[in-house]
XYZ file of C-alpha atoms in Angstrom:
558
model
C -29.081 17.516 -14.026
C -25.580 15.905 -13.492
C -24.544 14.263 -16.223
C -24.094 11.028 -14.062
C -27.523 11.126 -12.489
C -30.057 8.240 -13.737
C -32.957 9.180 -16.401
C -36.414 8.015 -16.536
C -37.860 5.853 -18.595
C -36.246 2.508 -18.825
C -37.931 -0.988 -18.328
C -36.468 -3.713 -15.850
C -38.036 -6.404 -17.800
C -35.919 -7.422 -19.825
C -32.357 -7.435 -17.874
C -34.733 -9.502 -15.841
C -35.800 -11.940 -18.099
C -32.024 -12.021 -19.259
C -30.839 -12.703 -16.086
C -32.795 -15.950 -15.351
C -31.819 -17.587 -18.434
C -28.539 -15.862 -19.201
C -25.829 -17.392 -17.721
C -22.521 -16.199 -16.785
C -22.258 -14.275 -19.991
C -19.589 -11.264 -20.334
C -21.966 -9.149 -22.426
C -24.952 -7.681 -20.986
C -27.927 -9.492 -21.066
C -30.994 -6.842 -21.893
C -32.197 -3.660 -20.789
C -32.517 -2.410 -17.388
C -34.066 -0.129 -15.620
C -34.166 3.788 -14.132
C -36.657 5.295 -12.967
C -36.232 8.796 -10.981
C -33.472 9.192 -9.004
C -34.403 8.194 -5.122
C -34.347 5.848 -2.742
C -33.693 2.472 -3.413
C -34.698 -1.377 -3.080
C -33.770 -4.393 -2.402
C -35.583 -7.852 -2.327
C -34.865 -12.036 -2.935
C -32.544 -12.952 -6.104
C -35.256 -14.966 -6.710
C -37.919 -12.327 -8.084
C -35.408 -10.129 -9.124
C -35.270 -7.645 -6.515
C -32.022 -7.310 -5.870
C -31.711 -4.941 -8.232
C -32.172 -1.168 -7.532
C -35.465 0.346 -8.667
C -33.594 3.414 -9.456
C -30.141 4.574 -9.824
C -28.917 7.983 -8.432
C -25.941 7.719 -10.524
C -25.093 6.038 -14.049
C -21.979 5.662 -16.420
C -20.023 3.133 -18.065
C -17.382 2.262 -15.577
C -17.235 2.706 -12.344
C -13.863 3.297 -10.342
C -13.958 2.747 -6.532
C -11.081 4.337 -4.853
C -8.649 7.461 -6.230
C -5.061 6.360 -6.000
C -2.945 5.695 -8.519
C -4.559 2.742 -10.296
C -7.875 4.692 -9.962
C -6.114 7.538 -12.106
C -4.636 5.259 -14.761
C -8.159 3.309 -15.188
C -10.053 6.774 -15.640
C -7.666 8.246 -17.720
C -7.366 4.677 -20.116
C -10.903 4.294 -20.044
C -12.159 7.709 -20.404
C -9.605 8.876 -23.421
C -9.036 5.534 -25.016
C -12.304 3.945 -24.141
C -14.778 6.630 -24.847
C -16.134 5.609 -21.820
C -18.115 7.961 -19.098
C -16.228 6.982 -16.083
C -17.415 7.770 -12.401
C -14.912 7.627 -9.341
C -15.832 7.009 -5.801
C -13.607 8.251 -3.088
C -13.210 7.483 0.659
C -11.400 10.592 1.580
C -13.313 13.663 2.144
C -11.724 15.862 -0.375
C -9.036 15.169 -2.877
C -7.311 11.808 -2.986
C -4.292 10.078 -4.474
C -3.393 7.249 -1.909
C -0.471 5.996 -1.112
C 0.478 6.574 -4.449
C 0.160 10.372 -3.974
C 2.720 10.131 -0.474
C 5.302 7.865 -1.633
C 8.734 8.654 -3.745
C 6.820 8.700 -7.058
C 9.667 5.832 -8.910
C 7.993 3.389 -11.382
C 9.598 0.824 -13.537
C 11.025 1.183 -16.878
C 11.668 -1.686 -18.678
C 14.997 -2.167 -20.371
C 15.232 -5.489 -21.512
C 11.552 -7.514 -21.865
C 12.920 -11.331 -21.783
C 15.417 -11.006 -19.143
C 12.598 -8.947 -17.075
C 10.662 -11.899 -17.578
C 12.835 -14.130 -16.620
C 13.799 -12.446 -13.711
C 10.002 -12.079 -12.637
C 10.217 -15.895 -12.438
C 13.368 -16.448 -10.501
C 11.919 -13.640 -7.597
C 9.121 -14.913 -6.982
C 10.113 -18.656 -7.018
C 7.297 -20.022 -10.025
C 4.388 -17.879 -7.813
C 3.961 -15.637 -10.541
C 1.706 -17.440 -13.735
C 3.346 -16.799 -17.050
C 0.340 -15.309 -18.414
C 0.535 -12.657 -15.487
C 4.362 -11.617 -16.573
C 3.818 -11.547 -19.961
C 0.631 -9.414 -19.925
C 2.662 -7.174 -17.298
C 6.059 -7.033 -19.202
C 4.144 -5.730 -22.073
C 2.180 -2.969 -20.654
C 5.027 -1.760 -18.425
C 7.474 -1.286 -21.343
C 4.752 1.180 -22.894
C 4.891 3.465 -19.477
C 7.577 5.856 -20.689
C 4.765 6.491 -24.307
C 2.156 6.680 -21.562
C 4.736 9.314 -19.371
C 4.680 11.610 -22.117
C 1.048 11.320 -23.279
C 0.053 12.544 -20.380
C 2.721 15.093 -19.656
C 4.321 13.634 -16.830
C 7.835 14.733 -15.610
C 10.105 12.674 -15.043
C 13.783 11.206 -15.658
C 15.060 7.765 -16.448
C 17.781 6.408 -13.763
C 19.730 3.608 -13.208
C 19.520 3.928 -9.736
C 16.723 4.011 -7.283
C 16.324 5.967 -4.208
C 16.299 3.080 -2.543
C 19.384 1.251 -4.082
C 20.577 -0.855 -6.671
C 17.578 -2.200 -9.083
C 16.128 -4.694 -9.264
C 15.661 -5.767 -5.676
C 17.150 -9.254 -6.544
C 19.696 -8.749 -9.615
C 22.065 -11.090 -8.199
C 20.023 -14.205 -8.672
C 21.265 -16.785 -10.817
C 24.780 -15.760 -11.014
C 23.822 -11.932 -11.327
C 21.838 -12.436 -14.397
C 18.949 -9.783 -13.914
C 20.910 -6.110 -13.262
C 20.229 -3.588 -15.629
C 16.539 -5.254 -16.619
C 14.862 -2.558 -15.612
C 15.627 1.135 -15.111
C 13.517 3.790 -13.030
C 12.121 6.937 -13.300
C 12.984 10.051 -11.089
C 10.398 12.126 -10.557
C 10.771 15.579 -8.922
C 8.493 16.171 -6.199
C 7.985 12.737 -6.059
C 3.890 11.256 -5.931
C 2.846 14.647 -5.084
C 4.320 15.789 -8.575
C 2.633 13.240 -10.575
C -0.792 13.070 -8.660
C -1.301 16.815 -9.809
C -0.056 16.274 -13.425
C -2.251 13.535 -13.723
C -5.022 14.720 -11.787
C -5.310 17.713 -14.213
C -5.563 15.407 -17.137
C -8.364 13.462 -15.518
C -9.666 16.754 -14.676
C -10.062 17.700 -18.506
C -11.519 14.448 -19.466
C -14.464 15.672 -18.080
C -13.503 12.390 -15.160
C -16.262 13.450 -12.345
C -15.199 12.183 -8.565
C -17.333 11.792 -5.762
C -15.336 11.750 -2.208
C -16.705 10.712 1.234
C -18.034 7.257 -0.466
C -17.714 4.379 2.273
C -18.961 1.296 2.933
C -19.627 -0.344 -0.789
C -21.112 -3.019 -2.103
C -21.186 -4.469 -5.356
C -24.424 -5.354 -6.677
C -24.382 -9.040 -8.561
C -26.652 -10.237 -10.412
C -27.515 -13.607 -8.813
C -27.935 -15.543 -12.239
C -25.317 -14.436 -14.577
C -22.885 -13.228 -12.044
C -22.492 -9.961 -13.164
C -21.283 -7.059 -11.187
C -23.807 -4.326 -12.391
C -23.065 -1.399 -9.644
C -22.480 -0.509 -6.008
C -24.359 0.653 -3.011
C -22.251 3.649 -1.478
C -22.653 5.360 1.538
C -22.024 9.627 0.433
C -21.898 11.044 3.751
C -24.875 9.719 5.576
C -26.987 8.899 2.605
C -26.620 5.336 0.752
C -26.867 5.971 -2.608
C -26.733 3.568 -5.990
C -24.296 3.864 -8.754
C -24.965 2.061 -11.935
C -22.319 0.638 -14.358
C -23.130 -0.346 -17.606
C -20.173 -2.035 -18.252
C -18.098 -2.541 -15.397
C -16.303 -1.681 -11.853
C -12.621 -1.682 -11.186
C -11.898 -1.653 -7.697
C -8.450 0.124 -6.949
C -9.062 0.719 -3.070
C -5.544 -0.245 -1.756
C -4.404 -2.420 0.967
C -5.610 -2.986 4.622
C -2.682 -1.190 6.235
C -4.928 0.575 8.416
C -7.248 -2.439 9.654
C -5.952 -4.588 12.604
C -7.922 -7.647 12.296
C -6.651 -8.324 8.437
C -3.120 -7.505 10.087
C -3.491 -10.519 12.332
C -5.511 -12.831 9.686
C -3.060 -12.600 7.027
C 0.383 -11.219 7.908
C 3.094 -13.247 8.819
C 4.602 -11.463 12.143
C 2.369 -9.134 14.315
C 2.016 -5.821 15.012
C 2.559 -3.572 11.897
C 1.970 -0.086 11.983
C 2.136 1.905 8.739
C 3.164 5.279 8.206
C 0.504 5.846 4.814
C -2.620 7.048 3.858
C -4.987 6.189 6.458
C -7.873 5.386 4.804
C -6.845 2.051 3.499
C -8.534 -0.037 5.994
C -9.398 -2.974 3.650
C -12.938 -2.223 2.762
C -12.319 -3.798 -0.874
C -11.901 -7.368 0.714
C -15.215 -7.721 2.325
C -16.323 -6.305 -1.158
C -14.784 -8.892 -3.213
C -15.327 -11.868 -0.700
C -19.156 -11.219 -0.571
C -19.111 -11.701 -4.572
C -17.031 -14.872 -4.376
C -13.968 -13.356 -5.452
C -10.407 -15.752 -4.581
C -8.139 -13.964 -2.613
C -4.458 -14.289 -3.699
C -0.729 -12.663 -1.742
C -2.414 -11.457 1.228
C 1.012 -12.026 2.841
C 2.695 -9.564 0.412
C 3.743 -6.334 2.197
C 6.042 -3.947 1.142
C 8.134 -2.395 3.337
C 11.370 -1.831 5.625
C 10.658 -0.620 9.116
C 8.505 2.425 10.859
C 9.746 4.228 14.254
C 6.178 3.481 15.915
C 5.175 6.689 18.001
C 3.103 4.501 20.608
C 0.758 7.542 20.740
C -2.793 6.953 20.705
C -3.356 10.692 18.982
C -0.711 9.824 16.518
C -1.278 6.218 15.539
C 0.656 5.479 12.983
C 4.650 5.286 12.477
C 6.866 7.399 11.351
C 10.804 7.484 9.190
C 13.349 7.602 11.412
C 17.037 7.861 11.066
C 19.938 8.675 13.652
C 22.579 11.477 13.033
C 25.300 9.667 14.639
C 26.438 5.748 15.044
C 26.086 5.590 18.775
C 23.085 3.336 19.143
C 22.414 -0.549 18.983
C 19.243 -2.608 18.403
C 17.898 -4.918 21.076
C 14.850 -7.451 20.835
C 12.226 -7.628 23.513
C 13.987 -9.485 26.096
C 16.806 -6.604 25.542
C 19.070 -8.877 23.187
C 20.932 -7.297 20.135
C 20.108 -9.523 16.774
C 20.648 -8.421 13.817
C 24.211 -5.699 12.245
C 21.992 -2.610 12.748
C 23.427 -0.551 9.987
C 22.519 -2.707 7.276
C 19.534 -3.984 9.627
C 19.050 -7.220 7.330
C 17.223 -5.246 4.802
C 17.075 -5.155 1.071
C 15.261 -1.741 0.143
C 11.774 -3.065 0.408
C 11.612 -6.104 2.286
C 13.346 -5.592 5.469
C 10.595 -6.253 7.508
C 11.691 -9.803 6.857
C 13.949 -9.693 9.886
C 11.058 -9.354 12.322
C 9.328 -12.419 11.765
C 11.424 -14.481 14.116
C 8.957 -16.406 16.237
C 10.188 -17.201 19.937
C 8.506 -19.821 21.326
C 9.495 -19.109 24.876
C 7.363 -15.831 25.013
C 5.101 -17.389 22.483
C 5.099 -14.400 20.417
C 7.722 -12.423 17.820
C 10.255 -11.387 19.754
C 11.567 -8.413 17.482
C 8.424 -6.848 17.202
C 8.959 -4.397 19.088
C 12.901 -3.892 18.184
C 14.343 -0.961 20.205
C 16.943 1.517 19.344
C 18.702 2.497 22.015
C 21.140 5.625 21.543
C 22.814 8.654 23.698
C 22.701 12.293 24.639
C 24.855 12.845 21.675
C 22.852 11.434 19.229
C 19.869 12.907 21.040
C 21.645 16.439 19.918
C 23.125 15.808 16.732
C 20.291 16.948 14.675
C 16.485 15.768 13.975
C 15.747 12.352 13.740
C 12.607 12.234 11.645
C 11.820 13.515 8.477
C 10.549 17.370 8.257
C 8.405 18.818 5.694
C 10.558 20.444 3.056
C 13.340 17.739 3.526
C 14.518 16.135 0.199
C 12.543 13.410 0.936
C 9.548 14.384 2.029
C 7.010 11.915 1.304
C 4.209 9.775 3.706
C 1.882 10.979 5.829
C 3.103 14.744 6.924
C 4.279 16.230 3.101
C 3.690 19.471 3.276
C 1.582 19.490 0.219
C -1.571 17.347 1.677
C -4.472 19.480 2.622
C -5.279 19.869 6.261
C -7.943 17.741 6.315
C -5.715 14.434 4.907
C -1.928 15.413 6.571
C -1.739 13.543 10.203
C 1.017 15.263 11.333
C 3.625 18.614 10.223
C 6.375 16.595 10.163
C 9.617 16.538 12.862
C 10.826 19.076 14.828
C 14.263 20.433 14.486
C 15.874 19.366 18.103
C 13.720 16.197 18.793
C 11.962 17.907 21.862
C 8.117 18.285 20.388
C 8.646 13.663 19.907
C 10.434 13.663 23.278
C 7.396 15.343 25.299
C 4.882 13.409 23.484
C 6.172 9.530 24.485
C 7.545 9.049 20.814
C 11.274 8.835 22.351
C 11.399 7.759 25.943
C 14.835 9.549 27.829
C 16.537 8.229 31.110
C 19.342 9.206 33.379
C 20.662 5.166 33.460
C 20.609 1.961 30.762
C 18.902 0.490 33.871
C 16.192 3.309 34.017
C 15.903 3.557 30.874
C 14.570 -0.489 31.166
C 11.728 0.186 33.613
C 10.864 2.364 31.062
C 10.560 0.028 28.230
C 8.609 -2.584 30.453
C 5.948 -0.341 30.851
C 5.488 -0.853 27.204
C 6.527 -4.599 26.634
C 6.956 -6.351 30.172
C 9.663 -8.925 28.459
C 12.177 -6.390 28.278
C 14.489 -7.519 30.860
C 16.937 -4.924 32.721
C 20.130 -7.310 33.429
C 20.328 -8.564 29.942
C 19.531 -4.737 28.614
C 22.681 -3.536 30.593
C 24.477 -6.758 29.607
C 23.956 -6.213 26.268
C 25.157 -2.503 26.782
C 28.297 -3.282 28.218
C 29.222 -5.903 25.328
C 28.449 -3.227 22.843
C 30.660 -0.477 24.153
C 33.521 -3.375 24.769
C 33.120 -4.147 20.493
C 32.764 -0.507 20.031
C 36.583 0.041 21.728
C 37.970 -3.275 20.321
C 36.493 -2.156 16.640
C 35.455 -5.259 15.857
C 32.025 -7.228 15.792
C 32.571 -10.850 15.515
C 28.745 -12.161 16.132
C 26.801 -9.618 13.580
C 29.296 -8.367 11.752
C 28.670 -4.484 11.779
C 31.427 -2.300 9.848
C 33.723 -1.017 12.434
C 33.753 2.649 11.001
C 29.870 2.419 12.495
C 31.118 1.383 15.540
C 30.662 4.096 17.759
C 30.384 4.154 21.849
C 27.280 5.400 23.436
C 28.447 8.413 25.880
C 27.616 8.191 29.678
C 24.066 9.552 29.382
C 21.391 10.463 30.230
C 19.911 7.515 27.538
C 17.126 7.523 25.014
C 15.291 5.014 23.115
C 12.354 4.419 20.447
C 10.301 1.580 19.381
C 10.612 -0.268 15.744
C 8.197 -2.197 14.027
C 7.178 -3.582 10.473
C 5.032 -1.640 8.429
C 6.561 1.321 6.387
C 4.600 1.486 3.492
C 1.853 -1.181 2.472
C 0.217 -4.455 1.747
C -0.405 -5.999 -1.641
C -2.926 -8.530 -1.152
C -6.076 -8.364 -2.701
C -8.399 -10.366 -5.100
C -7.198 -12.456 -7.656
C -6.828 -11.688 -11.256
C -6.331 -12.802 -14.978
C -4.168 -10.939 -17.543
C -6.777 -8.836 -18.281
C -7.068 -7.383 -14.607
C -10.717 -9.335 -14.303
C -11.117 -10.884 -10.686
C -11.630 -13.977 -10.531
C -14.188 -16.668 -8.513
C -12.293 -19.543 -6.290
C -12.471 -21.882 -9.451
C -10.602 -19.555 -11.704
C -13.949 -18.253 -13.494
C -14.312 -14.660 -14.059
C -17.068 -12.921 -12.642
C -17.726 -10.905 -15.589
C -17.418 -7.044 -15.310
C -15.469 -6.809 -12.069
C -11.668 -5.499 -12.178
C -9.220 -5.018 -10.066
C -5.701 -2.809 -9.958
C -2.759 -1.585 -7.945
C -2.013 -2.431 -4.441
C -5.528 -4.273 -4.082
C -4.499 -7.629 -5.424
C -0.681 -6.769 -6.897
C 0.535 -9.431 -8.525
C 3.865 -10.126 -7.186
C 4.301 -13.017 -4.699
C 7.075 -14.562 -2.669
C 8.837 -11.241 -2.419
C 8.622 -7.784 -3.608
C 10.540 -8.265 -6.148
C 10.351 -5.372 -8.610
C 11.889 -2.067 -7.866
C 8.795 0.697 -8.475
C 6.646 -1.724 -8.812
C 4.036 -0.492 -6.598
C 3.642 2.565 -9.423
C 3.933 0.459 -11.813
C 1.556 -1.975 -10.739
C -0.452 0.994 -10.933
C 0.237 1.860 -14.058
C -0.038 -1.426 -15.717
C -3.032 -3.319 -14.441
C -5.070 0.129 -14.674
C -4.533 1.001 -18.303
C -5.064 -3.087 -18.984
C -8.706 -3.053 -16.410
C -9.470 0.945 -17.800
C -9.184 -0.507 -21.630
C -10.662 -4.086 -21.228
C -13.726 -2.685 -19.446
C -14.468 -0.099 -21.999
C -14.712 -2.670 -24.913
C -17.884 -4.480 -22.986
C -21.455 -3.828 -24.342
C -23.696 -2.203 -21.636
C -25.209 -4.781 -19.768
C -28.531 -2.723 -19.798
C -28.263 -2.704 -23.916
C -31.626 -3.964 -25.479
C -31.733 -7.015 -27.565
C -32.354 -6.923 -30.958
């Protein structure tokens, strides 16, 4: 029998009992119930039928989702805990998240007050005291955490991404050099297997193909006892004696959270696809307070407009000979610094234009020539120092969207990812068959200014460096389509210092956690250079730990 499967034996009555006069206790109230493993029930909250009359799985926390914050809370709560820990999985084999495709930094902490301090300034008073403090502290044990678990890495004073943190120059440049990062070779895909392995020994069981949860509450006390799970085709019940952590990542994948919580429209994210959200229905059914479901982090995506390939994509020209326009074929921004700090350029496309009634950067097009065109790949291959997202070469099969980018930009040409034409005014048509604002006479208007800057080597509106200033040849002409939405969103439930959600009154509901990207807590701005590991990191040691000191709901009253 698996070790996880429910055992006979146990009464309902009194976790019943319990449960009408209980409360909203943190400890569990009495003893519940297993019969056989099988089907199972449901009924009113009323005569107690909500709860399952049997259990095809048990253990002592549950983890719903396998990316990085899933890892740390099985690891924490399994080694330190002593706890018998049970993961569910979306993905059909494997997992890891976005955690597993992305660059693999996280933050080390080099000096705790000014971190703090700095963690205040970012985010403009959005961030609760409580909330930095209980992070600062966890975060500066990552490096004793690093090495527990045998991770490789380096500590740098430089990210991949630029100088840290995001915002050092704040308050007279008081915050640079508050935090460090680590440089991991091979990036997520590195320390997904290093830490998978140690999850792996803990005797850490996973289950994958698990959709469409829901967390079963006890209607009196408030306590979040289990889930419902859909494995394959079958629902099945998990029990958890003493609590869930939900780590299922954002909603980058689900258009109608896009468009209720974003601030610009489209997005379209270039990460692991099966982060469509399902946590927030989860958490909203249970009364859970929803907090920085604005926060995103990212720059910008090259968006293939392919209905097979739905999803976007890094992108970066081998020569200067291009120029950004807006949708009505304006340029708007100095394209090679494009507005961005490392994480939060999509900031730039939420200009609002109320004469289209819409966001009239989203899509931004790059337009560029034949000898950019030939210059060398645009997109990122696998085997490239910096292969990370969607196409790394080390996904399975079954989880990799694409192979990565071809080596002379023909396989993206044929498929509609880069449109080609003989003339700038051709080359418009084309783009109105996408976006019928694009206009042609201020697209070739806009054209001819550029090359005149380009020869006079010197751009007075935006600003652009004149080394970068670089004349587009006399075609044919090419372009490709940019929008927000390289990496992911951070909004999710809310939660206290000790990662437990929280109700829309501040009240925990007792035995319900959450970690990583579902429900980070950084607001304003993305603030905090690796944070997305480290959020990780910290909030699923803190949930993994604080979950495993609970008595079993199901224990029997003496």
């Amino acid at each position: 029998m698996d070790k996880f499967t429910n055992h006979a034996g146990l009464s309902r009555r009194s976790f019943l009992k319990g449960a009408a006069v209980a409360g909203a206790a943190m400890a569990g109230t009495a003893a519940l119930a297993g019969c056989t493993s099988g089907a199972s029930a449901t009924g009113s909250a009323g005569s107690g039928e909500w709860l399952p009359t049997t259990w095809d799985y048990e253990c002592d926390v549950l983890i719903i989702g396998y990316g990085g914050a899933g890892m740390w809370a099985s690891l924490v709560a399994a080694d330190e805990g002593g706890s018998e820990v049970l993961i569910l999985e979306k993905a059909p084999i494997e997992g890891g998240g976005n955690s597993r495709i992305n660059n693999g930094e996280w933050t080390v902490v080099a000096d705790p007050e000014r971190f703090k301090a700095y963690c205040k300034a970012f985010s403009h008073g959005l961030m609760e005291d409580t909330m930095i403090d209980a992070y600062v502290e966890e975060a500066a044990r990552h490096t004793e955490y690093a090495d527990k678990y045998g991770m490789s890495y380096e500590v740098a004073e430089k990210a991949l991404a630029g100088t840290i943190p995001e915002y050092h120059f704040l308050d007279d440049n008081a915050y640079g050099g508050c935090i460090k990062i680590s440089s991991v070779e091979g990036f997520g895909m590195q320390t997904y297997r290093e830490l998978d392995a140690q999850r792996e020994s803990l005797g850490v069981q996973v289950l994958f193909d698990c959709h469409d949860e829901k967390l079963i509450q006890n209607p009196e006390t408030k306590e979040i006892v289990g889930c419902r799970t859909m494995i394959g085709g079958e629902e099945k019940t998990v029990k958890a004696r003493k609590g869930v952590i939900l780590t299922t990542g954002g909603f980058e994948f689900n258009e109608d959270l896009h468009r209720e919580y974003l601030k610009c429209y489209p997005w379209h994210f270039e990460g692991w696809r099966y982060n469509t959200g399902d946590g927030i229905k989860m958490v909203e059914e249970v009364g859970a307070k929803l907090w920085h479901m604005s926060m995103v982090i990212s720059m910008s995506s090259m968006y293939t407009r392919d209905p097979e390939n739905d999803f976007g994509v890094d992108a970066y020209l081998p020569t200067n000979s291009y120029f950004y326009v807006n949708r009505l074929g304006k340029r708007y921004v100095n394209e090679a610094a494009n507005g961005e700090t490392p994480h939060n350029g999509w900031h730039v496309y939420t200009q609002f234009n109320d004469e289209i009634d819409d966001y009239d950067r989203i899509p931004t097009w790059v337009v560029f020539d034949e000898t950019n065109f030939t210059s060398g790949k645009i997109g990122v291959s696998q085997g490239d120092f910096f292969e990370c997202g969607n196409m790394t070469s080390q996904l399975p099969d079954e989880l990799r969207d694409w192979d990565g980018w071809s080596e002379d930009n023909m396989v993206e040409l044929e498929k509609g990812w880069i449109t080609k034409a003989d003339t700038i005014e051709e080359l418009a048509e084309k783009m109105q068959e996408w976006d019928h604002w694009m206009d042609a006479e201020t697209l070739k208007a806009t054209f001819d200014d550029y090359q005149a800057i380009c020869e006079a080597g010197a751009d007075p509106k935006f600003e652009r460096d004149p080394e970068t200033l670089q004349k587009l040849d006399g075609g044919p002409y090419y372009c490709y389509t940019l929008y927000p939405g390289s990496c992911s969103t951070l909004g999710g439930p809310k939660k206290n210092e000790h990662a437990q959600v929280v109700d829309v009154r501040g009240e925990v509901i007792p035995r319900l956690y959450s970690a990583g990207s579902f429900g980070n807590f950084q607001a304003h701005s993305y603030g905090i250079t690796g944070g997305n590991n480290s959020e990780n990191m910290v909030w699923g040691r803190i949930a993994g730990r604080h979950a495993s000191t609970l008595e079993n709901w199901d224990a029997e009253k003496k």
